[in-house]
Amino acid sequence: MGKYVIKGGRKLEGSLRCESAKNAVLPMMAAALLTEGEVIIRNCPAISDVADMAEIMRALGADVRFCGGDLVINSAGLNSYTVPERAARKIRTSVLMLGALLSRAGKAITVCPGGCDLGGRPLDFHISALTALGAEIDFAGDKIIACTSKRRGAEIRFPFPSVGATENALLYAVTAKGITRIHNAAREPEITDLCGMLNSMGACIGGAGSSDITVYGVKRLKGTVYTPVGDRIEAGTYLIAAAVTGGKLEISGIKSENILSLLGKLRDNTCKIEIKNDIIYLQSVNRGRAFSVRTGPFPDFPTDLQAIITPLACIAEGVSEIEETVFGDRFRHTVELVKMGADITVSERAARIKGVKALIGAKVCATDLRCGAALVLAGLAAEGKTTVQNSCYVERGYAGFEEKLRMLGADIVKKE
Ligand code: UD1
């Protein structure tokens, strides 16, 4: 599973450019199945989630390869609609094969998807949206068997703006006959970007980035060359890494309007932030102030940065409150942070964190992707040596994580 060994106490300083957003690239890979034309996704991060998605697509008959930093996909030779079980169980976005394969082949067989364990992650919104669009879906154990004979536009209203369910509905609706309206759609920048990519392939989608998306179905999509939006979670992670070590960072390739909620919290913590064009500058102080966070769908504070900002609260002056409203079980990192001397009390969906002067290095264990990144950041800030077990989780979402941190001055190595 691999581990990171970190000697804490070094201030991180320097500049970085962020990669294309993982959560944009993965649905775009699924979208590449909608055409026989070639799709090129620019500046694609070399992360294990992309490798797992590529494995699924190759098993379906697509040609997927890296060419420099670009991902080149040609699915003209698609010859299967059965998603391989082992790979499907590894990643959450395998569920997007339902919308993509129904759109392209009229049939799809997969199993319940894997991904980070953040409490129950049901599929009811996905299933009801695809069913409204004309799919017939059966379950056999955890196998999902979907087919369609009449793809038709529909009115879809989500009870919660689910990112994955909005993407699945879009992938299917773009080639359905007639008009689809998605109400209470997710507004994340990665959704807007997926719509931008689909439109560049010939789809006709309006309202992306708002809660009401309208899709005018088209018969056929063509290939495209597309540069996805920068990864706001990756950018946020390095900004917090600089803040937690009392350092300074210049990060480019990210639209600041996509992480305003984070920048506000960093300012509350007394970090100085400047924004010029697509560059964000952060200068931190030695010990910042406590702050409060409430996660929510975009543009609220992203749940994916909740664990990652927690180490900053652990060493801030005063008491911070962190509330999680998106997922039911996303505080596992706090158990590990307590082993490092943090003073955290968790009740239901909120954590109360009393800042301590310093964290102390310890042996800790990542339980998911963002938990792993959070523990590495805690280790960078801590006194002494920290070992973070299960580095494989972090590799799902960060390209060259320890190399980039080392470039900024961190003392971190990965061991198998
Ligand atoms: C995506 C992101 C993930 C991020 C999350 C929330 C990707 C690959 N993953 O995950 O990094 O943390 O958005 O921003 O883009 N829900 C249901 N029924 C459903 C679908 C969702 O009840 O059918 C609930 C979930 O349990 C959760 C909430 O809706 O409580 C949000 O989930 P959703 O937005 O769907 O997250 P994902 O698409 O899985």
CSV table of C-alpha atoms and ligand atoms in Angstrom, one decimal:
chain,number,residue,atom,x,y,z
A,1,MET,CA,0.0,0.0,0.0
A,2,GLY,CA,3.1,2.3,0.4
A,3,LYS,CA,3.7,5.0,3.0
A,4,TYR,CA,5.0,8.6,3.3
A,5,VAL,CA,7.8,9.4,5.7
A,6,ILE,CA,7.9,13.1,6.6
A,7,LYS,CA,10.2,15.1,8.8
A,8,GLY,CA,8.1,18.1,9.7
A,9,GLY,CA,9.0,21.7,10.5
A,10,ARG,CA,10.1,23.1,7.1
A,11,LYS,CA,8.3,26.1,5.6
A,12,LEU,CA,7.1,25.4,2.1
A,13,GLU,CA,8.0,28.1,-0.4
A,14,GLY,CA,7.9,28.3,-4.2
A,15,SER,CA,5.6,28.2,-7.2
A,16,LEU,CA,3.5,25.5,-8.8
A,17,ARG,CA,1.1,25.1,-11.7
A,18,CYS,CA,-1.9,22.9,-11.2
A,19,GLU,CA,-3.0,19.9,-13.2
A,20,SER,CA,-6.3,19.5,-15.0
A,21,ALA,CA,-9.0,18.7,-12.5
A,22,LYS,CA,-9.4,15.0,-11.7
A,23,ASN,CA,-13.1,15.4,-11.3
A,24,ALA,CA,-13.4,17.0,-14.7
A,25,VAL,CA,-11.1,14.5,-16.5
A,26,LEU,CA,-12.8,11.3,-15.3
A,27,PRO,CA,-16.3,12.2,-16.6
A,28,MET,CA,-14.7,13.6,-19.8
A,29,MET,CA,-13.1,10.1,-20.3
A,30,ALA,CA,-16.6,8.6,-20.1
A,31,ALA,CA,-17.8,11.3,-22.5
A,32,ALA,CA,-15.2,10.2,-25.0
A,33,LEU,CA,-17.2,7.0,-25.4
A,34,LEU,CA,-20.0,9.0,-27.0
A,35,THR,CA,-18.2,9.4,-30.3
A,36,GLU,CA,-16.2,7.4,-32.8
A,37,GLY,CA,-14.0,10.4,-33.3
A,38,GLU,CA,-10.7,11.0,-31.5
A,39,VAL,CA,-10.9,12.9,-28.2
A,40,ILE,CA,-7.8,14.5,-26.7
A,41,ILE,CA,-7.9,15.6,-23.1
A,42,ARG,CA,-5.0,18.1,-22.5
A,43,ASN,CA,-2.8,18.3,-19.4
A,44,CYS,CA,-4.2,15.1,-18.0
A,45,PRO,CA,-2.9,14.2,-14.5
A,46,ALA,CA,-1.0,10.8,-14.2
A,47,ILE,CA,-3.1,9.6,-11.3
A,48,SER,CA,-4.3,6.1,-10.5
A,49,ASP,CA,-8.0,7.0,-10.9
A,50,VAL,CA,-7.2,7.9,-14.6
A,51,ALA,CA,-5.3,4.7,-15.1
A,52,ASP,CA,-8.3,2.7,-13.6
A,53,MET,CA,-10.8,4.5,-15.8
A,54,ALA,CA,-8.5,3.8,-18.8
A,55,GLU,CA,-8.4,0.1,-17.9
A,56,ILE,CA,-12.2,0.0,-18.0
A,57,MET,CA,-12.4,1.8,-21.4
A,58,ARG,CA,-9.8,-0.5,-22.9
A,59,ALA,CA,-11.8,-3.5,-21.8
A,60,LEU,CA,-14.8,-2.0,-23.7
A,61,GLY,CA,-12.7,-1.8,-26.8
A,62,ALA,CA,-11.5,1.8,-26.7
A,63,ASP,CA,-7.9,2.8,-27.4
A,64,VAL,CA,-6.6,5.0,-24.6
A,65,ARG,CA,-3.1,6.3,-24.3
A,66,PHE,CA,-1.0,9.1,-22.9
A,67,CYS,CA,0.9,11.2,-25.4
A,68,GLY,CA,3.1,13.6,-23.6
A,69,GLY,CA,0.8,15.1,-21.0
A,70,ASP,CA,-2.3,14.6,-23.1
A,71,LEU,CA,-4.7,11.6,-22.9
A,72,VAL,CA,-5.8,10.4,-26.4
A,73,ILE,CA,-8.9,8.3,-26.6
A,74,ASN,CA,-10.4,6.6,-29.7
A,75,SER,CA,-13.5,4.5,-29.0
A,76,ALA,CA,-14.4,3.7,-32.7
A,77,GLY,CA,-13.6,0.1,-31.9
A,78,LEU,CA,-16.0,-0.1,-28.9
A,79,ASN,CA,-17.1,-3.8,-28.8
A,80,SER,CA,-18.5,-4.4,-25.3
A,81,TYR,CA,-21.0,-2.8,-22.9
A,82,THR,CA,-20.0,-4.9,-19.9
A,83,VAL,CA,-17.7,-2.9,-17.5
A,84,PRO,CA,-15.0,-5.2,-15.9
A,85,GLU,CA,-16.0,-5.8,-12.3
A,86,ARG,CA,-12.6,-5.5,-10.6
A,87,ALA,CA,-11.9,-2.1,-12.1
A,88,ALA,CA,-15.5,-0.8,-11.6
A,89,ARG,CA,-15.2,-1.6,-7.9
A,90,LYS,CA,-12.0,0.5,-7.6
A,91,ILE,CA,-13.4,3.9,-8.7
A,92,ARG,CA,-16.6,5.9,-8.2
A,93,THR,CA,-16.7,7.2,-11.8
A,94,SER,CA,-17.2,3.7,-13.2
A,95,VAL,CA,-20.9,4.4,-12.6
A,96,LEU,CA,-20.7,7.0,-15.4
A,97,MET,CA,-20.3,4.2,-17.8
A,98,LEU,CA,-24.1,3.7,-17.4
A,99,GLY,CA,-25.0,7.0,-18.9
A,100,ALA,CA,-22.2,6.9,-21.5
A,101,LEU,CA,-22.9,3.3,-22.7
A,102,LEU,CA,-26.6,3.7,-22.7
A,103,SER,CA,-26.0,6.7,-25.0
A,104,ARG,CA,-23.6,5.0,-27.3
A,105,ALA,CA,-24.7,1.4,-27.3
A,106,GLY,CA,-28.2,1.3,-25.7
A,107,LYS,CA,-27.0,-1.2,-23.1
A,108,ALA,CA,-24.7,-1.2,-20.1
A,109,ILE,CA,-23.8,-3.8,-17.4
A,110,THR,CA,-21.7,-2.8,-14.4
A,111,VAL,CA,-21.5,-3.3,-10.7
A,112,CYS,CA,-21.9,-0.8,-7.8
A,113,PRO,CA,-18.9,1.5,-8.0
A,114,GLY,CA,-16.0,1.8,-5.6
A,115,GLY,CA,-14.3,5.0,-4.6
A,116,CYS,CA,-13.6,6.6,-1.2
A,117,ASP,CA,-15.6,5.3,1.6
A,118,LEU,CA,-17.3,8.4,3.0
A,119,GLY,CA,-20.4,6.7,4.5
A,120,GLY,CA,-23.4,5.6,2.3
A,121,ARG,CA,-23.1,6.7,-1.3
A,122,PRO,CA,-26.4,5.5,-2.8
A,123,LEU,CA,-27.2,5.6,-6.6
A,124,ASP,CA,-30.9,6.4,-6.4
A,125,PHE,CA,-30.6,9.8,-8.1
A,126,HIS,CA,-28.6,8.2,-10.9
A,127,ILE,CA,-31.1,5.4,-11.4
A,128,SER,CA,-34.2,7.7,-11.3
A,129,ALA,CA,-32.7,10.2,-13.8
A,130,LEU,CA,-31.6,7.5,-16.3
A,131,THR,CA,-35.0,5.8,-15.9
A,132,ALA,CA,-36.8,9.1,-16.6
A,133,LEU,CA,-34.7,9.3,-19.8
A,134,GLY,CA,-36.1,6.0,-21.0
A,135,ALA,CA,-33.7,3.4,-19.5
A,136,GLU,CA,-34.8,0.1,-18.0
A,137,ILE,CA,-32.6,-0.8,-15.1
A,138,ASP,CA,-32.5,-4.0,-13.1
A,139,PHE,CA,-30.3,-5.1,-10.2
A,140,ALA,CA,-28.9,-8.6,-9.6
A,141,GLY,CA,-27.0,-8.6,-6.4
A,142,ASP,CA,-24.7,-5.6,-6.9
A,143,LYS,CA,-24.8,-6.0,-10.6
A,144,ILE,CA,-26.6,-3.2,-12.5
A,145,ILE,CA,-28.1,-4.2,-15.9
A,146,ALA,CA,-29.4,-1.3,-18.0
A,147,CYS,CA,-30.9,-1.1,-21.5
A,148,THR,CA,-32.9,1.3,-23.5
A,149,SER,CA,-35.1,1.1,-26.6
A,150,LYS,CA,-36.5,4.7,-26.5
A,151,ARG,CA,-34.1,7.5,-25.5
A,152,ARG,CA,-36.3,10.5,-24.8
A,153,GLY,CA,-35.8,13.8,-23.2
A,154,ALA,CA,-37.3,14.3,-19.7
A,155,GLU,CA,-37.8,16.6,-16.8
A,156,ILE,CA,-35.4,15.6,-14.0
A,157,ARG,CA,-35.4,17.2,-10.5
A,158,PHE,CA,-32.7,16.1,-8.1
A,159,PRO,CA,-33.5,16.1,-4.4
A,160,PHE,CA,-29.8,17.2,-3.9
A,161,PRO,CA,-27.4,18.6,-6.5
A,162,SER,CA,-25.4,15.4,-6.9
A,163,VAL,CA,-22.3,15.8,-9.0
A,164,GLY,CA,-22.2,12.2,-10.3
A,165,ALA,CA,-26.0,12.0,-11.0
A,166,THR,CA,-25.9,15.3,-12.9
A,167,GLU,CA,-23.0,13.9,-15.0
A,168,ASN,CA,-24.8,10.6,-15.7
A,169,ALA,CA,-27.9,12.4,-16.8
A,170,LEU,CA,-25.9,14.7,-19.1
A,171,LEU,CA,-24.0,11.8,-20.7
A,172,TYR,CA,-27.3,10.1,-21.6
A,173,ALA,CA,-29.4,13.1,-22.4
A,174,VAL,CA,-27.1,14.6,-25.0
A,175,THR,CA,-28.1,12.0,-27.5
A,176,ALA,CA,-31.7,11.4,-26.3
A,177,LYS,CA,-34.6,12.6,-28.5
A,178,GLY,CA,-36.0,15.9,-27.5
A,179,ILE,CA,-35.4,18.3,-24.6
A,180,THR,CA,-34.1,17.4,-21.1
A,181,ARG,CA,-34.3,19.8,-18.3
A,182,ILE,CA,-32.3,19.0,-15.2
A,183,HIS,CA,-33.5,21.0,-12.1
A,184,ASN,CA,-31.4,21.3,-9.0
A,185,ALA,CA,-28.3,20.2,-11.1
A,186,ALA,CA,-24.9,20.4,-9.5
A,187,ARG,CA,-23.1,23.7,-10.2
A,188,GLU,CA,-19.5,22.5,-9.7
A,189,PRO,CA,-17.0,24.0,-12.1
A,190,GLU,CA,-16.2,20.4,-13.3
A,191,ILE,CA,-19.9,20.1,-14.4
A,192,THR,CA,-19.7,23.4,-16.4
A,193,ASP,CA,-16.5,22.1,-17.9
A,194,LEU,CA,-18.0,18.7,-18.9
A,195,CYS,CA,-20.8,20.6,-20.6
A,196,GLY,CA,-18.2,22.8,-22.4
A,197,MET,CA,-16.5,19.6,-23.6
A,198,LEU,CA,-19.7,18.0,-24.7
A,199,ASN,CA,-20.7,21.2,-26.6
A,200,SER,CA,-17.4,21.1,-28.3
A,201,MET,CA,-18.3,17.6,-29.5
A,202,GLY,CA,-21.5,18.9,-31.0
A,203,ALA,CA,-23.9,18.6,-28.1
A,204,CYS,CA,-26.4,21.4,-27.3
A,205,ILE,CA,-26.4,22.2,-23.6
A,206,GLY,CA,-27.5,25.4,-22.0
A,207,GLY,CA,-27.4,26.7,-18.4
A,208,ALA,CA,-24.3,24.9,-17.3
A,209,GLY,CA,-23.1,26.3,-14.0
A,210,SER,CA,-26.6,27.1,-12.9
A,211,SER,CA,-29.1,24.9,-11.1
A,212,ASP,CA,-31.2,24.4,-14.3
A,213,ILE,CA,-29.5,22.8,-17.2
A,214,THR,CA,-31.3,22.3,-20.6
A,215,VAL,CA,-30.1,19.7,-23.0
A,216,TYR,CA,-31.3,19.6,-26.6
A,217,GLY,CA,-30.7,16.1,-27.8
A,218,VAL,CA,-28.5,15.6,-31.0
A,219,LYS,CA,-28.1,12.5,-33.1
A,220,ARG,CA,-24.3,12.3,-33.2
A,221,LEU,CA,-21.2,13.7,-31.5
A,222,LYS,CA,-17.7,14.2,-32.9
A,223,GLY,CA,-14.2,14.1,-31.6
A,224,THR,CA,-12.6,17.1,-29.8
A,225,VAL,CA,-9.4,18.5,-28.3
A,226,TYR,CA,-10.2,19.9,-24.9
A,227,THR,CA,-8.2,21.5,-22.0
A,228,PRO,CA,-10.1,20.9,-18.7
A,229,VAL,CA,-10.3,23.4,-15.9
A,230,GLY,CA,-7.5,23.5,-13.3
A,231,ASP,CA,-7.9,21.3,-10.3
A,232,ARG,CA,-9.2,23.5,-7.5
A,233,ILE,CA,-8.8,20.7,-4.9
A,234,GLU,CA,-5.2,20.2,-5.8
A,235,ALA,CA,-4.5,24.0,-5.8
A,236,GLY,CA,-6.3,24.2,-2.4
A,237,THR,CA,-4.2,21.4,-1.0
A,238,TYR,CA,-0.9,23.1,-1.8
A,239,LEU,CA,-2.2,26.5,-0.6
A,240,ILE,CA,-3.1,24.9,2.7
A,241,ALA,CA,0.2,23.1,2.8
A,242,ALA,CA,2.0,26.5,2.6
A,243,ALA,CA,-0.3,27.9,5.2
A,244,VAL,CA,0.1,25.1,7.7
A,245,THR,CA,3.9,25.3,7.5
A,246,GLY,CA,4.1,29.1,7.8
A,247,GLY,CA,5.3,29.4,4.2
A,248,LYS,CA,4.4,31.2,1.0
A,249,LEU,CA,3.2,29.9,-2.4
A,250,GLU,CA,2.4,31.1,-5.9
A,251,ILE,CA,0.0,28.8,-7.7
A,252,SER,CA,-1.1,29.2,-11.3
A,253,GLY,CA,-3.6,27.5,-13.6
A,254,ILE,CA,-6.6,27.8,-11.4
A,255,LYS,CA,-9.5,30.2,-11.6
A,256,SER,CA,-9.7,32.0,-8.3
A,257,GLU,CA,-13.5,32.2,-8.5
A,258,ASN,CA,-13.5,28.4,-8.3
A,259,ILE,CA,-11.9,28.5,-4.8
A,260,LEU,CA,-13.3,31.7,-3.3
A,261,SER,CA,-14.7,29.8,-0.3
A,262,LEU,CA,-11.3,28.4,0.6
A,263,LEU,CA,-9.5,31.8,0.0
A,264,GLY,CA,-12.0,33.4,2.5
A,265,LYS,CA,-11.1,30.8,5.2
A,266,LEU,CA,-7.4,31.3,4.6
A,267,ARG,CA,-7.9,35.0,5.0
A,268,ASP,CA,-9.8,34.3,8.3
A,269,ASN,CA,-6.8,32.4,9.4
A,270,THR,CA,-4.8,35.6,8.7
A,271,CYS,CA,-3.0,34.4,5.6
A,272,LYS,CA,-2.4,37.2,3.0
A,273,ILE,CA,-3.8,36.3,-0.4
A,274,GLU,CA,-3.3,38.2,-3.6
A,275,ILE,CA,-4.8,37.3,-7.0
A,276,LYS,CA,-3.4,38.5,-10.3
A,277,ASN,CA,-4.8,37.0,-13.5
A,278,ASP,CA,-4.6,33.2,-13.1
A,279,ILE,CA,-2.0,33.3,-10.3
A,280,ILE,CA,-2.8,33.1,-6.6
A,281,TYR,CA,-0.2,34.3,-4.0
A,282,LEU,CA,-0.4,33.1,-0.4
A,283,GLN,CA,1.8,34.4,2.4
A,284,SER,CA,1.1,32.8,5.8
A,285,VAL,CA,1.9,33.8,9.3
A,286,ASN,CA,3.5,31.6,12.0
A,287,ARG,CA,0.3,30.8,13.9
A,288,GLY,CA,-3.0,31.9,12.4
A,289,ARG,CA,-6.4,32.4,13.9
A,290,ALA,CA,-9.2,29.8,14.3
A,291,PHE,CA,-11.9,29.8,11.7
A,292,SER,CA,-15.2,28.0,10.9
A,293,VAL,CA,-16.1,25.9,7.9
A,294,ARG,CA,-19.4,24.5,6.7
A,295,THR,CA,-19.1,22.3,3.6
A,296,GLY,CA,-21.8,22.3,0.9
A,297,PRO,CA,-22.3,22.1,-2.9
A,298,PHE,CA,-20.5,24.6,-5.0
A,299,PRO,CA,-20.0,27.6,-4.4
A,300,ASP,CA,-19.9,26.6,-0.7
A,301,PHE,CA,-16.8,25.2,0.9
A,302,PRO,CA,-15.9,21.9,-0.9
A,303,THR,CA,-16.3,18.7,1.1
A,304,ASP,CA,-13.1,17.5,-0.6
A,305,LEU,CA,-11.1,20.2,1.2
A,306,GLN,CA,-12.7,19.6,4.6
A,307,ALA,CA,-10.2,17.1,5.8
A,308,ILE,CA,-7.4,19.0,4.2
A,309,ILE,CA,-8.0,22.3,6.0
A,310,THR,CA,-8.4,20.5,9.4
A,311,PRO,CA,-4.6,20.4,10.2
A,312,LEU,CA,-4.6,24.2,9.8
A,313,ALA,CA,-7.4,24.5,12.4
A,314,CYS,CA,-5.5,22.0,14.7
A,315,ILE,CA,-2.6,24.6,15.1
A,316,ALA,CA,-4.6,27.8,14.9
A,317,GLU,CA,-5.1,30.1,17.9
A,318,GLY,CA,-8.6,29.5,19.4
A,319,VAL,CA,-11.4,27.1,18.7
A,320,SER,CA,-12.5,26.2,15.1
A,321,GLU,CA,-15.7,24.6,14.1
A,322,ILE,CA,-15.9,22.3,11.0
A,323,GLU,CA,-19.3,21.1,9.8
A,324,GLU,CA,-19.7,18.5,7.1
A,325,THR,CA,-23.1,18.6,5.3
A,326,VAL,CA,-22.4,16.6,2.1
A,327,PHE,CA,-21.3,13.1,3.3
A,328,GLY,CA,-22.3,11.1,6.3
A,329,ASP,CA,-18.9,9.8,7.5
A,330,ARG,CA,-16.1,12.1,6.6
A,331,PHE,CA,-14.3,12.7,9.9
A,332,ARG,CA,-12.0,9.6,10.0
A,333,HIS,CA,-8.9,11.8,9.6
A,334,THR,CA,-9.7,13.4,13.0
A,335,VAL,CA,-9.0,10.1,14.8
A,336,GLU,CA,-5.5,10.1,13.2
A,337,LEU,CA,-4.9,13.8,13.9
A,338,VAL,CA,-5.6,13.2,17.6
A,339,LYS,CA,-2.7,10.7,17.6
A,340,MET,CA,-0.6,13.7,16.5
A,341,GLY,CA,-1.7,15.7,19.5
A,342,ALA,CA,-4.7,17.5,18.0
A,343,ASP,CA,-7.5,18.4,20.4
A,344,ILE,CA,-10.7,17.5,18.4
A,345,THR,CA,-14.2,16.5,19.5
A,346,VAL,CA,-16.5,15.1,16.8
A,347,SER,CA,-20.2,15.1,17.3
A,348,GLU,CA,-22.5,13.8,14.5
A,349,ARG,CA,-21.5,16.0,11.5
A,350,ALA,CA,-19.4,18.6,13.2
A,351,ALA,CA,-15.8,18.8,14.6
A,352,ARG,CA,-14.8,21.2,17.3
A,353,ILE,CA,-11.1,21.8,17.2
A,354,LYS,CA,-9.2,23.6,20.0
A,355,GLY,CA,-5.9,24.8,18.5
A,356,VAL,CA,-2.6,23.5,20.0
A,357,LYS,CA,0.8,25.1,19.7
A,358,ALA,CA,2.2,22.3,17.7
A,359,LEU,CA,1.4,18.8,16.3
A,360,ILE,CA,3.7,16.0,17.2
A,361,GLY,CA,4.9,13.4,14.6
A,362,ALA,CA,3.3,10.0,14.8
A,363,LYS,CA,2.4,6.8,12.8
A,364,VAL,CA,-0.9,7.4,11.2
A,365,CYS,CA,-3.0,5.7,8.6
A,366,ALA,CA,-4.9,7.2,5.6
A,367,THR,CA,-8.4,5.8,5.1
A,368,ASP,CA,-9.2,7.7,1.8
A,369,LEU,CA,-7.7,10.1,-0.7
A,370,ARG,CA,-8.3,13.4,1.0
A,371,CYS,CA,-7.7,12.0,4.5
A,372,GLY,CA,-4.3,10.9,3.2
A,373,ALA,CA,-3.5,14.4,1.9
A,374,ALA,CA,-4.6,15.9,5.2
A,375,LEU,CA,-2.3,13.6,7.2
A,376,VAL,CA,0.6,14.5,5.0
A,377,LEU,CA,0.0,18.2,5.6
A,378,ALA,CA,-0.3,17.6,9.3
A,379,GLY,CA,3.1,15.7,9.1
A,380,LEU,CA,4.7,18.7,7.3
A,381,ALA,CA,3.6,21.0,10.1
A,382,ALA,CA,4.4,18.6,13.0
A,383,GLU,CA,7.5,18.4,15.1
A,384,GLY,CA,9.5,15.3,14.4
A,385,LYS,CA,8.8,12.3,12.1
A,386,THR,CA,5.4,11.3,10.8
A,387,THR,CA,4.6,8.1,8.9
A,388,VAL,CA,1.4,8.1,6.8
A,389,GLN,CA,0.4,4.6,5.8
A,390,ASN,CA,-1.6,3.8,2.6
A,391,SER,CA,0.0,6.3,0.2
A,392,CYS,CA,-1.9,4.5,-2.6
A,393,TYR,CA,-5.1,6.5,-1.6
A,394,VAL,CA,-3.3,9.8,-2.2
A,395,GLU,CA,-2.0,8.6,-5.6
A,396,ARG,CA,-5.6,8.3,-6.8
A,397,GLY,CA,-5.9,12.0,-7.0
A,398,TYR,CA,-2.5,13.8,-6.8
A,399,ALA,CA,0.1,13.6,-9.6
A,400,GLY,CA,3.7,13.6,-8.3
A,401,PHE,CA,2.5,14.6,-4.8
A,402,GLU,CA,5.7,14.1,-2.8
A,403,GLU,CA,7.9,15.4,-5.7
A,404,LYS,CA,5.9,18.6,-5.8
A,405,LEU,CA,6.1,19.0,-2.0
A,406,ARG,CA,9.9,18.3,-2.1
A,407,MET,CA,10.2,21.0,-4.7
A,408,LEU,CA,8.6,23.4,-2.3
A,409,GLY,CA,11.1,22.4,0.4
A,410,ALA,CA,9.4,19.6,2.2
A,411,ASP,CA,11.3,16.6,3.7
A,412,ILE,CA,9.1,13.8,2.5
A,413,VAL,CA,9.9,10.4,0.9
A,414,LYS,CA,7.6,7.6,-0.3
A,415,LYS,CA,8.5,4.0,0.7
A,416,GLU,CA,6.9,0.8,-0.5
B,1,UD1,C1,-18.3,13.9,-6.5
B,1,UD1,C2,-16.8,14.0,-6.5
B,1,UD1,C3,-16.3,14.0,-5.0
B,1,UD1,C4,-16.9,15.0,-4.2
B,1,UD1,C5,-18.5,15.0,-4.3
B,1,UD1,C6,-19.2,16.1,-3.7
B,1,UD1,C7,-16.0,13.0,-8.5
B,1,UD1,C8,-15.4,11.9,-9.2
B,1,UD1,N1,-16.2,12.9,-7.2
B,1,UD1,O1,-18.6,12.7,-5.9
B,1,UD1,O2,-14.9,14.2,-5.1
B,1,UD1,O3,-16.6,14.9,-2.8
B,1,UD1,O4,-18.8,15.0,-5.7
B,1,UD1,O5,-18.7,17.4,-4.2
B,1,UD1,O6,-16.4,14.0,-9.1
B,1,UD1,N2,-26.4,11.0,-3.2
B,1,UD1,C9,-27.5,10.3,-3.0
B,1,UD1,N3,-28.0,9.6,-4.1
B,1,UD1,C10,-27.4,9.6,-5.3
B,1,UD1,C11,-26.2,10.3,-5.5
B,1,UD1,C12,-25.7,11.1,-4.4
B,1,UD1,O7,-28.1,10.3,-1.9
B,1,UD1,O8,-27.8,8.9,-6.2
B,1,UD1,C13,-25.8,11.8,-2.1
B,1,UD1,C14,-24.4,11.3,-1.6
B,1,UD1,O9,-24.6,10.2,-0.7
B,1,UD1,C15,-23.9,12.5,-0.9
B,1,UD1,C16,-24.4,13.7,-1.8
B,1,UD1,O10,-25.5,13.1,-2.5
B,1,UD1,O11,-24.3,12.6,0.4
B,1,UD1,C17,-23.4,14.2,-2.8
B,1,UD1,O12,-22.9,13.2,-3.6
B,1,UD1,P1,-22.4,13.4,-5.1
B,1,UD1,O13,-22.5,14.9,-5.4
B,1,UD1,O14,-23.2,12.5,-5.9
B,1,UD1,O15,-20.9,13.0,-5.0
B,1,UD1,P2,-20.1,12.1,-6.1
B,1,UD1,O16,-20.6,12.4,-7.5
B,1,UD1,O17,-20.1,10.7,-5.6
